[in-house]
XYZ file of C-alpha atoms in Angstrom:
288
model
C 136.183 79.215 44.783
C 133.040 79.613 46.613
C 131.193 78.915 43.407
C 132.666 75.958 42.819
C 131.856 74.524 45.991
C 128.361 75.453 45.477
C 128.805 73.327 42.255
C 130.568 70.519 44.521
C 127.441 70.543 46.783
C 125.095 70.170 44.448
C 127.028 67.381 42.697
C 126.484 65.529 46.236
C 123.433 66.098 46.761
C 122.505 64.395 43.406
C 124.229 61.800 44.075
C 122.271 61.076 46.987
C 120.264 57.890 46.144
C 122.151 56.521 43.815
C 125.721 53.992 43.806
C 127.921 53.221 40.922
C 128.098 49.078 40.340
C 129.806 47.395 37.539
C 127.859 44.631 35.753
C 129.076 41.425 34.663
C 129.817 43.416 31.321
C 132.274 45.604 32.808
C 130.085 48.523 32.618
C 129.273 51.046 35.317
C 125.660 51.538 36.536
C 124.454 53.639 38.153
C 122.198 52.259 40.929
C 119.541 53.919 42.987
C 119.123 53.207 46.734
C 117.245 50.660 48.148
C 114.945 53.799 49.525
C 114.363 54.940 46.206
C 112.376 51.426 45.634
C 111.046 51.487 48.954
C 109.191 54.967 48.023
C 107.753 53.684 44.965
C 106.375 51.013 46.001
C 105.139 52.858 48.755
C 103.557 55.296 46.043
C 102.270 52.049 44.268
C 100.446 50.910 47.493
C 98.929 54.462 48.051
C 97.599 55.330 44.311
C 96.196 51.411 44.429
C 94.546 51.122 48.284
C 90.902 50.461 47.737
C 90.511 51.107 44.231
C 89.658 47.767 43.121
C 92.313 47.124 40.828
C 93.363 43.224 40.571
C 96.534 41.091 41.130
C 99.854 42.817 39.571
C 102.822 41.101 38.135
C 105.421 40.465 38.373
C 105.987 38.396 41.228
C 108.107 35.753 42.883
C 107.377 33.039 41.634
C 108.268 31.080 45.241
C 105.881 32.696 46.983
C 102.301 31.443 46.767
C 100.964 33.890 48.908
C 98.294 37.115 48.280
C 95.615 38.917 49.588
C 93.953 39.955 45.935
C 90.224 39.327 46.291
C 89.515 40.357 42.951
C 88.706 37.081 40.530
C 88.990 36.788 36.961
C 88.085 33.434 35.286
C 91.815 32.476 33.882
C 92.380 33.209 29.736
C 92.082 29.667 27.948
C 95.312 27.867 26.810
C 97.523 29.691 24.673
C 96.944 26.865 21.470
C 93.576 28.087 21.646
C 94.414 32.463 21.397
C 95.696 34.305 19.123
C 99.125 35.320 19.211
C 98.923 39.086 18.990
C 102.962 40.683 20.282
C 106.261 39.245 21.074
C 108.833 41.417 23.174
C 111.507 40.903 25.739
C 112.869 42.468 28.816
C 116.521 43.174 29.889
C 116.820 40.767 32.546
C 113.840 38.675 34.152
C 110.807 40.776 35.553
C 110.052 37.383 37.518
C 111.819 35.916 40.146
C 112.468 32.445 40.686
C 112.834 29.140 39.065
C 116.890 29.295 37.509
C 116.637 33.232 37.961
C 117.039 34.308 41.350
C 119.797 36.853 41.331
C 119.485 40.077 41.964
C 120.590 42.472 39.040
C 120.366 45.707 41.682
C 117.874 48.406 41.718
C 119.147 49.856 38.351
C 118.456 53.696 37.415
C 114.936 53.293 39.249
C 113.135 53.561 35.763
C 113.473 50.017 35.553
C 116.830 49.482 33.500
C 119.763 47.463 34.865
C 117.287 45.627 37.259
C 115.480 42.552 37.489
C 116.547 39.400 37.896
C 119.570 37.224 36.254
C 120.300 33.569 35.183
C 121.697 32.140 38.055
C 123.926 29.473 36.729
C 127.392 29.928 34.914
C 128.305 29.223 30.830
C 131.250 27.773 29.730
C 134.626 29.930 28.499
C 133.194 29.921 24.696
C 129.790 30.582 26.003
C 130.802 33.058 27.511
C 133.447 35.423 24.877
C 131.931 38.446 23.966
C 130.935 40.335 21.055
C 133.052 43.103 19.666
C 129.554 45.280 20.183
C 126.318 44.934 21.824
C 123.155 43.518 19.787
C 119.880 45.555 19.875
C 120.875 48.919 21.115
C 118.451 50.858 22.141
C 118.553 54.807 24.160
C 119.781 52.357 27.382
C 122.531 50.446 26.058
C 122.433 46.817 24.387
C 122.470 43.626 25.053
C 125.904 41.342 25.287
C 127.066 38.153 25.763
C 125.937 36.820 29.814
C 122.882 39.197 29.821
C 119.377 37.467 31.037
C 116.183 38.330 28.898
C 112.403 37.389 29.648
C 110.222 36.983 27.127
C 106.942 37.550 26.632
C 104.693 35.773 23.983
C 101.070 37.536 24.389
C 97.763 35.940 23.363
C 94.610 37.445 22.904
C 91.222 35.798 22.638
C 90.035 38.671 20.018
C 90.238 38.511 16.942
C 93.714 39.776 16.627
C 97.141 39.055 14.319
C 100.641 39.828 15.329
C 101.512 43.441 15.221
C 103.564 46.178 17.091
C 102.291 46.959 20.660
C 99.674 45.214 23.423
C 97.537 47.529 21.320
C 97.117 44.572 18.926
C 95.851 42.189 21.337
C 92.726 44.341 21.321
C 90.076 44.915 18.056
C 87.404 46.951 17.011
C 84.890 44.379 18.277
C 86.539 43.172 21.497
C 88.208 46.056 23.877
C 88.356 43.540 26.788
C 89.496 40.179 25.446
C 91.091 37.290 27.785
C 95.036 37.692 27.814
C 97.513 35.266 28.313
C 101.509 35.651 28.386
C 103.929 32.610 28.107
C 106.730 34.040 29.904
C 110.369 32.076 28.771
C 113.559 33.152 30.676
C 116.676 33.135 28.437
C 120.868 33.548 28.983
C 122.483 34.983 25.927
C 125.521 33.040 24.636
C 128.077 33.216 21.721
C 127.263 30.030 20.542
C 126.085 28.925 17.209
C 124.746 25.837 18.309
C 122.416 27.009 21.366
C 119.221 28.103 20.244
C 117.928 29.992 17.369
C 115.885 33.402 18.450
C 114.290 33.444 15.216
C 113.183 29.903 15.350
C 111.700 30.482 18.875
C 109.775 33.885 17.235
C 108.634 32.147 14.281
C 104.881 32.536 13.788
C 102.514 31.400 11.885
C 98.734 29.794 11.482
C 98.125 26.367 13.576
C 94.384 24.760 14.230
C 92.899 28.372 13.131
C 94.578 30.569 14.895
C 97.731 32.712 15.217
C 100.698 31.329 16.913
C 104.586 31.426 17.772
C 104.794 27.762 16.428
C 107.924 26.848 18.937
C 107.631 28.097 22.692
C 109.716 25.937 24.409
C 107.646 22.865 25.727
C 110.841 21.946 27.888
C 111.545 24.220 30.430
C 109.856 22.895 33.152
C 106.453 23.068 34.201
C 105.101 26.390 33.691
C 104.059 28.306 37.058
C 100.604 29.858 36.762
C 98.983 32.417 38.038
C 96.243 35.780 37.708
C 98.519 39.032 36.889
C 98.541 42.241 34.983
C 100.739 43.943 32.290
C 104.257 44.530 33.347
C 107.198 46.998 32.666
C 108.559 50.276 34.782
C 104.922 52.432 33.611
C 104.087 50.464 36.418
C 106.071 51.268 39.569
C 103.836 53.543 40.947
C 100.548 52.765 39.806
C 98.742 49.688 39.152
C 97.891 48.110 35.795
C 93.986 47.761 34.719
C 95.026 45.288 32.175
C 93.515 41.126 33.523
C 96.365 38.915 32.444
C 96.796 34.825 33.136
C 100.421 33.975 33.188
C 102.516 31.054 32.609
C 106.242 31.429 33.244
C 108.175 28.688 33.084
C 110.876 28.037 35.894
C 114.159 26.572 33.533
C 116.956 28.726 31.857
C 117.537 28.408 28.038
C 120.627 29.541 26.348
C 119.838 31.402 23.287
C 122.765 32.711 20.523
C 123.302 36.447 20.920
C 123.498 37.115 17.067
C 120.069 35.616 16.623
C 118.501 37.743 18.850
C 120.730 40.749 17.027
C 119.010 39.535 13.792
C 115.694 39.751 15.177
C 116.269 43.283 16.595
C 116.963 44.212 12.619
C 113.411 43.095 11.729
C 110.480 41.575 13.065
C 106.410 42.449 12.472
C 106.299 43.321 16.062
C 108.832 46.483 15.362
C 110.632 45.671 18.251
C 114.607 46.629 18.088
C 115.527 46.703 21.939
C 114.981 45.246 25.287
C 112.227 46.787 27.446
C 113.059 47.655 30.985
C 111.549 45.759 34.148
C 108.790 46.363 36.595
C 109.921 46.551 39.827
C 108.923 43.131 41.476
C 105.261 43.631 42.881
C 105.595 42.468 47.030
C 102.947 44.033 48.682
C 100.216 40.846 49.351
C 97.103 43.139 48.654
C 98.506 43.581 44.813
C 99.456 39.664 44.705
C 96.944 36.726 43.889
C 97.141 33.316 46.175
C 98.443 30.695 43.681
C 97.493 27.080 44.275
């Protein structure tokens, strides 16, 4: 008896931190207290304070405040780079625009966090899959989930290939980078639109591109960043990056982006996880 309320105890105490939410899926998450975030980016502010390191993304997108002195002359437009890697994130690592909802703190390794597509689909829209598309060691994707992706440019003489590593060559380790951030809902739908349309790629006025980033989804909200994704919650990312995320909501067919998880140059076969959203001003540019 007494051992198993040793056992009990310790069960409690691990559970400390953490509450169990169900997602829109159905699914039960765990979800780590707000304090657990709180700490981290606590940690984040410590291992970064006076270090020099420049603006961090992501960021809300509303607010066009930031105390980041450190300049960085912003990466040309994206028809004039190289495309060099394609990859998504589970939910939005941005906030704002049509994706403003809070996903919850997730497992604190960035997973079941983020932000979601605030609006609603329709009853078709909206039936789900018999499984999830693009499993990965964190579950997959289905029907309702938000994605964000990322479409990275490089001004080096790079191709698209597997990794940021690619955005990099030989003969330029510190290249201008640029990411077209699109937000997407997933829908079973055969008539929204076509993931491996919107990854296609391919040569245009010399250089590498993904020949149909949506040109529709708003006007695209700017601003001097970093590299994103959970590496990142406690430390800062040395990496310059110009963003453009754009503020609109497209609906995208689930099985497409299943397909595209089967087979793509960028060897990508799952969503990433998110960065926890970067608040402190002194990590955060000033947009105009």
């Amino acid at each position: 008896m007494k051992k198993r309320m040793i056992t009990l105890a310790i069960s409690v105490i691990a559970l400390q931190g953490f509450a169990i939410t169900a997602s829109a899926d159905g699914h039960a998450h765990s979800s780590v207290a707000d304090s657990v975030i709180e700490k981290q980016n606590a940690t984040l502010a410590n291992n970064t304070n006076g270090k020099g390191y420049g603006p961090q993304a992501p960021r809300d997108l509303d607010a066009k405040a930031g105390n980041n002195a450190r300049i960085f002359n912003e990466a040309p437009a994206y028809t004039q780079m190289n495309l060099c890697d394609i990859h998504f994130h589970e939910n939005a690592e941005h906030k704002g625009g049509e994706f403003t909802t809070y996903a919850g703190n997730g497992d604190g390794n960035g997973y079941n966090s983020g932000f979601k597509y605030n609006g609603t689909l329709t009853t078709a829209e909206s039936k789900p899959l018999s499984a999830e598309v693009c499993k990965g060691k964190h579950g997959g994707l289905q029907v309702g989930d938000t994605i964000e992706i990322h479409y990275v440019h490089s001004t080096a003489l790079a191709k698209p290939a597997p990794t940021l590593g690619s955005c990099l060559s030989e003969t330029d380790i510190n290249p201008q980078l640029r990411v077209e951030g699109q937000v997407f809902v997933l829908v079973n739908d055969s008539k929204a639109l076509d993931f491996m349309k919107l990854t296609e790629i391919g040569m245009k006025n010399g250089y590498h591109q993904a020949l149909n980033i949506p040109n529709d989804m708003g006007t695209p909200i700017r601003y001097a960043g970093s590299t994103t994704g959970p590496t990142y919650n406690e430390k800062g990312s040395l990496m310059q990056v110009s963003w453009s995320v754009r503020p609109k909501v497209a609906k995208v067919n689930i099985n497409t982006v299943g397909e595209w998880c089967k087979s793509n140059v960028f060897n990508e076969d799952h969503a990433h996880g998110v960065r926890n959203l970067v608040v402190n001003p002194d990590l955060l540019s000033e947009m105009k």
